[in-house]
Tab-separated table of C-alpha atoms in Angstrom:
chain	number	residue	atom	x	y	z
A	100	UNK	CA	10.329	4.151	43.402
A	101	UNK	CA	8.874	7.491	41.942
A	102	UNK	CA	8.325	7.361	37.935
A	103	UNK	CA	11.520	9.013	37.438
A	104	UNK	CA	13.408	6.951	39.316
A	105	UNK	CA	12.020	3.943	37.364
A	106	UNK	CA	12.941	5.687	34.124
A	107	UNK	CA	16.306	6.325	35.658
A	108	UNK	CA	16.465	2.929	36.410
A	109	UNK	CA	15.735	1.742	33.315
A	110	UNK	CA	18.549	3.909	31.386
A	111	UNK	CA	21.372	2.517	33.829
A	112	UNK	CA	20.342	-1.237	32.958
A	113	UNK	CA	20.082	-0.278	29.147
A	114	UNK	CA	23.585	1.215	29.976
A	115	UNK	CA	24.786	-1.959	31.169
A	116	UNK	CA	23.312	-4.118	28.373
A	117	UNK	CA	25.200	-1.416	25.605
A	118	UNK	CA	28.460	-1.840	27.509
A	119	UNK	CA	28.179	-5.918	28.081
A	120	UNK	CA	27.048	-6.117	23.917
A	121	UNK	CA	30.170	-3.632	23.181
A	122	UNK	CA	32.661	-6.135	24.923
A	123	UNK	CA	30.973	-8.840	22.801
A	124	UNK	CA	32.093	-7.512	19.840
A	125	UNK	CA	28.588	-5.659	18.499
A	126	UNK	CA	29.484	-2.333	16.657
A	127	UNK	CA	28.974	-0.094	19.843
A	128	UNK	CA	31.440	2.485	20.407
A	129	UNK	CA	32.874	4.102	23.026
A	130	UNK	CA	31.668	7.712	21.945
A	131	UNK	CA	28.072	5.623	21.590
A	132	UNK	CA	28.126	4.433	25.366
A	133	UNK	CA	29.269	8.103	26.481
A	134	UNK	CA	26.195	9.875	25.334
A	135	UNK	CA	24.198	7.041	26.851
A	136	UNK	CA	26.244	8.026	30.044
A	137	UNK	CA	25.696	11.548	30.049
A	138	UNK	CA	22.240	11.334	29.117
A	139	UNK	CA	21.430	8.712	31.845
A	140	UNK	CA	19.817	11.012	34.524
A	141	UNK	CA	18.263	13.793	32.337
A	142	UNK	CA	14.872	11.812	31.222
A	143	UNK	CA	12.331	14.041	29.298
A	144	UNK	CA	9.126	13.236	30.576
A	145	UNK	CA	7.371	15.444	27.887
A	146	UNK	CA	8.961	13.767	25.187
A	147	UNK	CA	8.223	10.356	26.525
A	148	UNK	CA	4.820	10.921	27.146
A	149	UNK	CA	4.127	12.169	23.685
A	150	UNK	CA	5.391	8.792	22.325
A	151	UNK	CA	3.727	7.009	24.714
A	152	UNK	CA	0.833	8.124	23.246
A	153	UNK	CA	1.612	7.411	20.018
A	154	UNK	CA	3.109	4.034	20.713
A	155	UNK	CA	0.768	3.108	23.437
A	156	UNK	CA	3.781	1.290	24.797
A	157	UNK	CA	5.267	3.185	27.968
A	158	UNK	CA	9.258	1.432	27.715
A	159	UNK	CA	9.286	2.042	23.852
A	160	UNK	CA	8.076	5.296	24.460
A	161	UNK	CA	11.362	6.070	26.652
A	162	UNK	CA	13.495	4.230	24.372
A	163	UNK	CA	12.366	6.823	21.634
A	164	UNK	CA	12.712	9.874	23.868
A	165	UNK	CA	16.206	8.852	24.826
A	166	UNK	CA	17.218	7.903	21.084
A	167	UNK	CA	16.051	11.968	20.238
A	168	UNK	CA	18.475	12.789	23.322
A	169	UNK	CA	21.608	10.137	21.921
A	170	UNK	CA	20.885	10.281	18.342
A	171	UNK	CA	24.772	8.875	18.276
């Protein structure tokens, strides 16, 4: 796997951990899960890497830059 793809790969599993907690009844809604969607394939690398940095934690660091991307 290339780094993006990882990253990639990462969003679709966080995807299917929103969607499994939604149908559990935690407050995630369906608007909530379709900016994950849409935003699943467009990882900022530059944003990421700059909270890397500050995190010193490389999955946080993508959960941040992907949180500025959803902020749903």
């Amino acid at each position: 796997f290339s780094d993006l793809e990882r990253f990639r790969t990462w969003r679709k599993l966080w995807i299917a951990l929103a969607e499994c907690e939604a149908e559990l009844g935690i407050d995630i809604t369906a608007e909530q899960l379709d900016e994950l969607r849409a935003h699943a394939d467009d990882v900022d690398l530059e944003a990421a890497a700059c909270h890397e940095r500050a995190l010193r934690h490389d999955v946080m660091a993508h959960v941040h830059a992907w949180g500025e991307q959803c902020p749903k």
